XYZ file of C-alpha atoms in Angstrom:
475
model
C -60.165 -35.251 46.346
C -59.288 -35.671 42.688
C -56.455 -38.035 43.732
C -58.382 -41.001 45.101
C -55.298 -42.654 46.567
C -54.257 -39.781 48.835
C -55.575 -39.875 52.402
C -55.018 -36.778 54.558
C -52.683 -37.138 57.537
C -54.016 -34.570 59.968
C -56.715 -35.692 62.373
C -58.638 -32.507 61.704
C -58.933 -33.452 58.029
C -61.346 -36.254 58.913
C -64.821 -36.758 60.258
C -66.324 -39.983 61.592
C -69.092 -41.742 59.665
C -70.981 -44.903 60.587
C -72.424 -47.830 58.677
C -73.595 -51.316 59.651
C -69.987 -52.412 60.177
C -69.084 -49.584 62.527
C -67.128 -46.329 62.399
C -65.027 -45.115 59.484
C -62.909 -41.986 59.202
C -63.852 -40.045 56.074
C -62.170 -36.975 54.515
C -63.696 -33.975 56.238
C -65.096 -32.113 53.246
C -66.219 -35.064 51.154
C -69.928 -35.771 50.743
C -69.397 -39.498 50.543
C -69.773 -41.686 53.608
C -68.586 -44.845 55.289
C -69.343 -47.378 52.559
C -67.669 -45.291 49.894
C -64.601 -44.842 52.087
C -64.350 -48.587 52.763
C -64.379 -49.273 49.039
C -61.916 -46.468 48.365
C -59.429 -48.086 50.734
C -60.154 -51.728 49.897
C -59.890 -51.501 46.094
C -56.738 -49.599 45.232
C -56.629 -51.205 41.816
C -55.932 -48.889 38.932
C -56.592 -45.746 40.978
C -57.165 -43.629 37.882
C -59.778 -46.045 36.525
C -62.733 -44.233 38.044
C -66.333 -45.142 37.333
C -67.387 -43.322 34.130
C -69.233 -40.054 34.570
C -71.960 -41.412 32.289
C -72.738 -44.113 34.863
C -72.802 -41.596 37.716
C -75.124 -39.318 35.760
C -77.385 -42.278 34.960
C -77.480 -43.157 38.654
C -78.606 -39.626 39.447
C -81.347 -39.892 36.820
C -82.667 -43.142 38.264
C -82.413 -41.945 41.895
C -84.461 -38.890 40.989
C -86.996 -41.041 39.164
C -87.185 -43.452 42.107
C -87.876 -40.567 44.491
C -90.730 -39.345 42.299
C -92.191 -42.840 41.886
C -91.946 -43.544 45.615
C -93.715 -40.272 46.395
C -96.493 -41.015 43.909
C -96.965 -44.407 45.530
C -97.093 -42.974 49.030
C -93.853 -44.307 50.514
C -91.761 -41.101 50.418
C -92.704 -37.548 51.372
C -92.765 -34.741 48.861
C -90.174 -32.876 50.935
C -87.706 -35.740 50.791
C -88.404 -36.259 47.110
C -87.530 -32.655 46.349
C -84.354 -32.750 48.440
C -83.177 -35.924 46.703
C -84.112 -34.587 43.273
C -82.289 -31.311 43.906
C -78.981 -33.060 44.547
C -79.566 -35.417 41.612
C -79.934 -32.397 39.356
C -76.584 -31.101 40.591
C -74.928 -34.441 39.829
C -76.519 -34.584 36.378
C -75.203 -31.073 35.717
C -71.692 -32.247 36.630
C -71.404 -30.032 39.700
C -69.990 -32.669 42.082
C -67.356 -34.475 39.985
C -64.890 -35.191 42.796
C -67.465 -36.939 44.978
C -67.346 -40.220 43.053
C -63.823 -41.591 43.603
C -64.469 -45.328 43.303
C -62.691 -47.418 40.713
C -64.141 -49.866 38.217
C -62.426 -52.807 39.902
C -64.760 -53.270 42.856
C -67.637 -55.576 43.635
C -69.071 -57.027 40.436
C -72.571 -55.805 41.256
C -71.426 -52.192 41.524
C -72.851 -52.021 45.052
C -70.261 -49.562 46.314
C -70.907 -47.132 43.467
C -74.628 -47.344 44.196
C -73.930 -46.529 47.836
C -71.477 -43.800 46.836
C -74.323 -42.044 45.034
C -76.719 -42.674 47.931
C -74.297 -41.202 50.472
C -73.439 -38.148 48.398
C -77.118 -37.371 47.846
C -77.952 -37.777 51.546
C -75.021 -35.696 52.832
C -75.345 -33.003 50.186
C -79.061 -32.688 50.950
C -78.146 -32.340 54.646
C -75.887 -29.373 53.832
C -78.381 -27.772 51.451
C -80.924 -27.931 54.270
C -78.661 -25.646 56.289
C -76.798 -28.193 58.393
C -73.066 -28.809 58.827
C -71.550 -31.794 57.050
C -70.915 -34.606 59.530
C -72.897 -33.023 62.353
C -76.288 -34.298 63.472
C -78.420 -36.995 61.951
C -79.167 -36.500 58.259
C -82.832 -36.059 57.452
C -82.332 -38.024 54.235
C -81.025 -41.541 54.884
C -78.855 -43.072 52.133
C -80.486 -46.516 52.396
C -83.987 -45.844 53.702
C -84.728 -42.812 51.499
C -82.318 -42.433 48.570
C -82.198 -46.191 47.981
C -85.878 -46.813 48.747
C -87.454 -49.530 46.554
C -84.031 -50.294 45.087
C -81.128 -52.724 45.237
C -77.692 -52.335 43.752
C -78.624 -55.422 41.756
C -81.267 -53.529 39.802
C -79.883 -49.987 39.938
C -76.508 -50.733 38.362
C -77.889 -52.556 35.301
C -80.431 -49.746 34.933
C -77.622 -47.191 34.990
C -75.747 -49.317 32.437
C -78.669 -49.260 30.041
C -79.374 -45.555 30.465
C -75.729 -44.645 29.875
C -75.272 -47.074 26.983
C -78.452 -46.007 25.201
C -77.609 -42.320 25.578
C -74.047 -42.800 24.345
C -75.234 -44.645 21.243
C -77.823 -41.996 20.432
C -75.678 -38.953 21.223
C -72.220 -39.994 20.025
C -71.969 -43.320 18.210
C -74.792 -43.262 15.694
C -74.313 -39.592 14.669
C -70.595 -40.197 14.076
C -71.210 -43.275 11.922
C -73.961 -41.491 9.971
C -71.695 -38.541 9.256
C -68.957 -40.760 7.848
C -71.474 -42.813 5.897
C -72.951 -39.710 4.248
C -69.525 -38.408 3.240
C -68.507 -41.739 1.731
C -71.844 -41.875 -0.083
C -71.157 -38.452 -1.607
C -67.706 -39.648 -2.672
C -69.148 -42.796 -4.262
C -71.425 -40.610 -6.388
C -68.708 -38.107 -7.249
C -66.326 -40.872 -8.363
C -68.892 -43.036 -10.197
C -67.180 -42.588 -13.582
C -63.578 -42.978 -12.428
C -62.610 -46.365 -13.874
C -59.775 -48.126 -12.038
C -58.288 -51.544 -11.729
C -59.756 -53.938 -9.189
C -57.723 -56.180 -6.926
C -58.481 -59.591 -5.437
C -56.033 -61.625 -3.317
C -53.952 -58.395 -3.421
C -53.436 -59.142 -7.119
C -54.715 -57.403 -10.246
C -58.340 -58.144 -11.139
C -60.895 -56.737 -13.561
C -61.847 -53.041 -13.514
C -64.490 -51.249 -11.509
C -65.105 -47.606 -10.732
C -63.802 -45.796 -7.684
C -67.433 -44.952 -6.942
C -68.361 -48.637 -6.913
C -65.474 -49.357 -4.580
C -66.625 -46.582 -2.228
C -70.225 -47.805 -2.382
C -69.121 -51.032 -0.738
C -67.903 -49.055 2.270
C -71.218 -47.210 2.406
C -73.102 -50.501 2.408
C -70.963 -51.838 5.240
C -71.801 -48.821 7.390
C -75.482 -49.086 6.419
C -75.612 -52.662 7.664
C -73.702 -51.754 10.808
C -76.092 -48.913 11.606
C -79.083 -51.156 11.015
C -77.681 -53.841 13.311
C -76.924 -51.271 16.007
C -80.356 -49.656 15.829
C -81.995 -53.073 16.034
C -80.383 -53.595 19.439
C -81.812 -50.402 20.938
C -85.184 -51.952 21.745
C -83.588 -54.549 24.018
C -81.277 -51.936 25.513
C -84.309 -49.790 26.345
C -85.471 -52.337 28.946
C -84.674 -51.329 32.527
C -84.075 -53.652 35.476
C -85.244 -51.193 38.131
C -88.060 -52.699 40.146
C -86.517 -56.153 40.196
C -84.909 -55.418 43.571
C -82.402 -58.005 44.847
C -83.164 -61.086 42.710
C -85.878 -59.987 40.286
C -88.947 -60.559 42.475
C -89.465 -56.885 43.276
C -89.224 -57.426 47.021
C -89.755 -54.227 49.093
C -91.120 -52.267 46.149
C -94.670 -50.892 46.054
C -97.065 -52.255 43.470
C -96.679 -50.609 40.077
C -93.327 -49.112 41.012
C -91.357 -50.703 38.143
C -93.577 -49.246 35.438
C -93.845 -45.845 37.094
C -90.127 -45.427 37.797
C -89.270 -46.395 34.217
C -91.750 -43.800 32.954
C -90.068 -41.143 35.065
C -86.631 -42.167 33.804
C -87.911 -41.884 30.236
C -89.322 -38.451 31.051
C -86.146 -37.156 32.697
C -83.739 -38.541 30.087
C -85.850 -37.979 26.991
C -85.123 -41.562 25.943
C -87.754 -44.212 25.059
C -86.913 -46.405 28.057
C -89.315 -48.832 29.728
C -89.418 -51.491 32.420
C -87.967 -54.869 31.478
C -90.450 -57.605 30.653
C -88.456 -60.065 32.731
C -86.512 -58.749 35.701
C -84.765 -62.088 36.320
C -83.058 -61.830 32.949
C -82.334 -58.149 33.539
C -80.348 -58.927 36.716
C -78.703 -62.251 35.955
C -77.919 -61.742 32.268
C -76.826 -58.676 30.350
C -77.578 -59.959 26.885
C -78.703 -56.517 25.718
C -75.221 -55.150 26.399
C -73.635 -58.184 24.709
C -75.970 -57.812 21.726
C -75.422 -54.081 21.292
C -71.678 -54.404 21.667
C -71.757 -57.169 19.078
C -73.116 -54.569 16.652
C -70.324 -52.193 17.717
C -67.817 -54.962 16.992
C -69.359 -55.444 13.543
C -68.878 -51.738 12.854
C -65.312 -51.923 14.175
C -64.591 -54.763 11.734
C -65.978 -52.646 8.890
C -64.008 -49.582 9.954
C -60.803 -51.609 10.136
C -61.280 -52.754 6.549
C -62.404 -49.358 5.211
C -59.591 -47.398 6.827
C -56.964 -49.937 5.785
C -58.198 -50.073 2.183
C -58.190 -46.297 1.880
C -54.692 -45.952 3.280
C -53.386 -48.726 0.995
C -55.003 -47.081 -2.039
C -53.293 -43.845 -1.008
C -49.950 -45.490 -0.269
C -46.909 -44.010 -1.942
C -47.157 -41.324 -3.038
C -44.770 -42.436 -5.783
C -43.582 -45.910 -4.899
C -46.763 -47.821 -4.106
C -50.432 -47.981 -5.173
C -50.942 -44.226 -5.232
C -54.531 -44.118 -6.508
C -55.919 -41.715 -3.881
C -54.859 -38.378 -2.481
C -55.565 -37.934 1.250
C -55.536 -34.630 3.146
C -52.139 -33.620 4.492
C -52.781 -32.951 8.177
C -49.377 -32.954 9.881
C -45.715 -33.878 9.279
C -45.269 -37.640 9.340
C -41.661 -38.058 10.333
C -39.149 -36.559 12.717
C -36.286 -37.471 10.383
C -37.700 -37.658 6.820
C -38.609 -34.140 5.621
C -41.851 -33.810 3.688
C -43.211 -37.205 4.683
C -46.993 -37.312 5.203
C -48.669 -40.320 6.816
C -52.296 -41.564 6.843
C -52.662 -40.806 10.553
C -56.456 -40.662 10.650
C -56.616 -44.142 9.139
C -54.203 -45.405 11.754
C -56.271 -43.904 14.562
C -59.423 -45.587 13.250
C -57.729 -48.979 12.983
C -56.421 -48.701 16.548
C -59.918 -47.852 17.736
C -61.249 -50.865 15.849
C -58.681 -53.106 17.522
C -59.649 -51.763 20.961
C -63.353 -52.357 20.316
C -62.701 -55.916 19.171
C -60.760 -56.509 22.382
C -63.539 -54.944 24.436
C -65.977 -57.350 22.806
C -63.994 -60.304 24.128
C -64.153 -58.829 27.634
C -67.890 -58.182 27.368
C -68.547 -61.661 25.993
C -66.688 -63.304 28.859
C -68.348 -61.017 31.406
C -71.817 -61.547 29.962
C -71.445 -65.315 30.091
C -70.793 -65.205 33.827
C -74.255 -64.506 35.183
C -74.439 -67.117 37.910
C -77.925 -67.818 39.283
C -79.763 -64.540 39.952
C -76.941 -62.042 39.438
C -74.220 -61.209 36.973
C -71.251 -59.836 38.903
C -69.238 -58.385 36.029
C -71.385 -55.272 35.672
C -68.764 -52.510 36.073
C -66.319 -53.937 33.552
C -69.132 -54.500 31.043
C -70.350 -50.935 31.456
C -66.893 -49.410 31.142
C -65.915 -51.386 28.047
C -69.232 -50.719 26.350
C -69.090 -46.984 26.940
C -65.481 -46.835 25.782
C -66.304 -48.672 22.557
C -69.394 -46.604 21.830
C -67.572 -43.321 22.389
C -64.443 -44.372 20.490
C -66.379 -45.451 17.410
C -68.501 -42.316 17.327
C -65.589 -39.947 17.826
C -63.250 -41.861 15.492
C -65.847 -41.754 12.710
C -66.321 -38.023 13.249
C -62.569 -37.373 13.197
C -61.985 -39.597 10.167
C -64.805 -37.908 8.268
C -63.569 -34.414 9.079
C -59.840 -34.895 8.596
C -59.696 -37.606 5.945
C -62.830 -38.827 4.163
C -64.197 -35.473 3.053
C -60.809 -34.603 1.479
C -60.285 -37.828 -0.466
C -59.584 -37.226 -4.155
C -58.566 -39.579 -6.976
C -54.976 -39.599 -8.163
C -55.928 -39.808 -11.817
C -52.359 -40.387 -12.983
C -51.847 -43.344 -10.693
C -55.244 -44.811 -11.552
C -54.565 -44.553 -15.275
C -51.102 -46.088 -14.969
C -52.333 -49.161 -13.121
C -55.391 -49.575 -15.333
C -53.372 -49.566 -18.521
C -50.712 -51.871 -17.089
C -53.064 -54.539 -15.772
C -52.989 -57.929 -17.442
C -56.445 -58.807 -16.155
C -58.114 -56.685 -18.810
C -57.579 -59.787 -20.889
C -60.692 -61.175 -19.200
C -62.736 -59.139 -21.703
C -61.451 -61.421 -24.464
C -62.828 -64.625 -22.880
C -66.212 -64.529 -24.666
C -64.509 -63.942 -28.018
C -61.418 -66.196 -28.090
C -61.900 -68.414 -25.022
C -60.230 -68.765 -21.637
C -57.198 -70.764 -22.849
C -56.266 -68.336 -25.611
C -56.803 -65.372 -23.300
C -54.492 -66.972 -20.739
C -51.805 -67.385 -23.433
C -51.973 -63.643 -24.116
C -51.599 -62.746 -20.454
C -48.769 -65.217 -19.859
C -46.793 -64.041 -22.913
C -47.259 -60.391 -21.890
C -46.033 -61.147 -18.391
C -43.003 -63.192 -19.438
C -41.873 -60.874 -22.236
C -42.861 -57.565 -20.576
C -45.312 -56.747 -23.352
C -48.605 -54.918 -23.308
C -51.722 -57.030 -23.730
C -52.224 -55.509 -27.147
C -48.708 -56.415 -28.244
C -49.047 -59.942 -26.921
C -52.478 -60.550 -28.469
C -51.489 -59.296 -31.902
C -48.149 -61.111 -31.721
C -49.984 -64.398 -31.081
C -52.345 -63.538 -33.989
C -55.338 -64.209 -31.746
C -56.970 -60.803 -32.299
C -56.533 -57.878 -34.657
C -55.745 -54.344 -33.564
C -59.316 -53.322 -34.330
C -60.793 -56.225 -32.403
C -58.642 -55.384 -29.388
C -59.901 -51.785 -29.416
C -63.484 -52.999 -29.679
C -63.360 -55.715 -27.061
C -60.855 -54.465 -24.457
C -62.418 -51.279 -23.152
C -62.208 -50.883 -19.327
C -65.224 -48.580 -19.242
C -67.367 -51.378 -20.673
C -66.181 -53.843 -18.039
C -67.468 -52.150 -14.877
C -71.177 -53.036 -15.082
C -73.941 -50.738 -13.861
C -73.784 -51.082 -10.064
C-alpha cells in the first residue's frame, strides 16, 4: 500500500465498498473506503506527492476533539466517541501511515483527504470492535459519526492551522533561535576585530567583525518577531463554520467547545475563529505567516552569502573568515573545501521564496465562500517552515559555531584599503583627501606615501588621524 499507483490484479485482493455514487472495489486489507479509492484512481498526479503526515495528524486531532464536543453536546454517544478517539490516537502516534495514500493534487477543498480520514477511522474502529474488515455494517459511520458537525470546508483549514502552528513552534522558531544565539555569541567574541567594510562590493570605511555579525543577529531578531506576531491569527480555527461559515448542522456552542478540546489535545493555544466566513473563504493567516517565513528566507540568503564570500579563497579571494571543513569539495581538485552549509541555506531560501509566490497566488483565489487551493497552500507552508527550521539548525551546527576570523587576511585588506583616507576629511577636506586616494591608486602607493608625497599631512599627523580602531564607532 506504500505504492499508491499499484492496484492489485487478483479478484481476491479486493473488497467492495459503497458510497453515494455506488460500488467501488477497494484493496482488501486497506482501511480506506470508496471515496478514498475514487480519489486514488482519479488523481494520479505526482503519485509520490502524498498529503503531509502533519496534516493527517492534525485531522486526527480535530476528529477526536469533534467526537468529544459532540458527546458533550448530546449528539454522539460516549461509546462512539471512545471508538473514534481510539483510532485517532493510533493515527496521531503514526501507527497507520499507509492508510493515507491521497496526493496533494486533488480537490482544492481537500474533501477527499477529509473523507480518507473519516473512512479509515470508521473501518479501523469496526475491526477493533472485533469485526472483519469489509463484512457487515460498520457501527461507526464515516459521515454521520466521524464527520458529525463538520464539513471538509472547515476541517481542512483547521488541520492547516494546527499543522502550521505546531511546525512553527516545534521546528522553525527553535532553529532560528539557535542560529541567532550563536551569531550573537560570535558578534560579542569578535567585537574588537577591526576589518575593512565594503559597500557596492567596493572598499569602504572600517568596522569590526562583531558589528558586521550584529547586523545578522538583528535581521533574525526582526524575522522572529514578525513570525511570532502572526501566531495569534494562525491560532484561529475554522471548525464550526460547516459548509459556508454559517455553522449549519452543528449544535449550539460546538465551535467554542471543539476548539477548546483541540487546544487541550495539542497543547497549543488554539481557539475558534472570530469570523468563520473569513476562515473558509480566505487563508490570510497562512499568507501572513508565510510572508514572515519569506522575510526570514531573504535574511538567510543574505547572511549565508555574505559569510561564504567573506570566507572565499582561501588564498585568492576575500579570505577574512575561516569556516569549518566538513567534507571534500571536489571530485577532481584534491584538498578543495567548499562552503556547503551556506549553499544549502541559500537553496532553502530560494525554495521558500518560490513557495511564497505559490501561497500568494493560492490565497488570492478564495472565490465567494470557499478557497479551493487549500492543499497546495498547506504543503508549501509546511515545507517552508520545516526547511527554514532545519536549515538554521544545520547551519548553526556545521558552520556558524565554527566561524573564526582569518586575522592575516583581515589585516592585509585593512592596511591596503584606500578608504581609510576618509579619516582625513575633517582635517584636510574632501578634495584633498580624494587627491591622496587617487594618487595612491594610480601610482600603487600606500595612503601614507601618497599623503606625505603630496605634502598634505605629516607622518605624525597621519599616525594620529588615520587609525582604523578609531573609525569603527561604538555600536
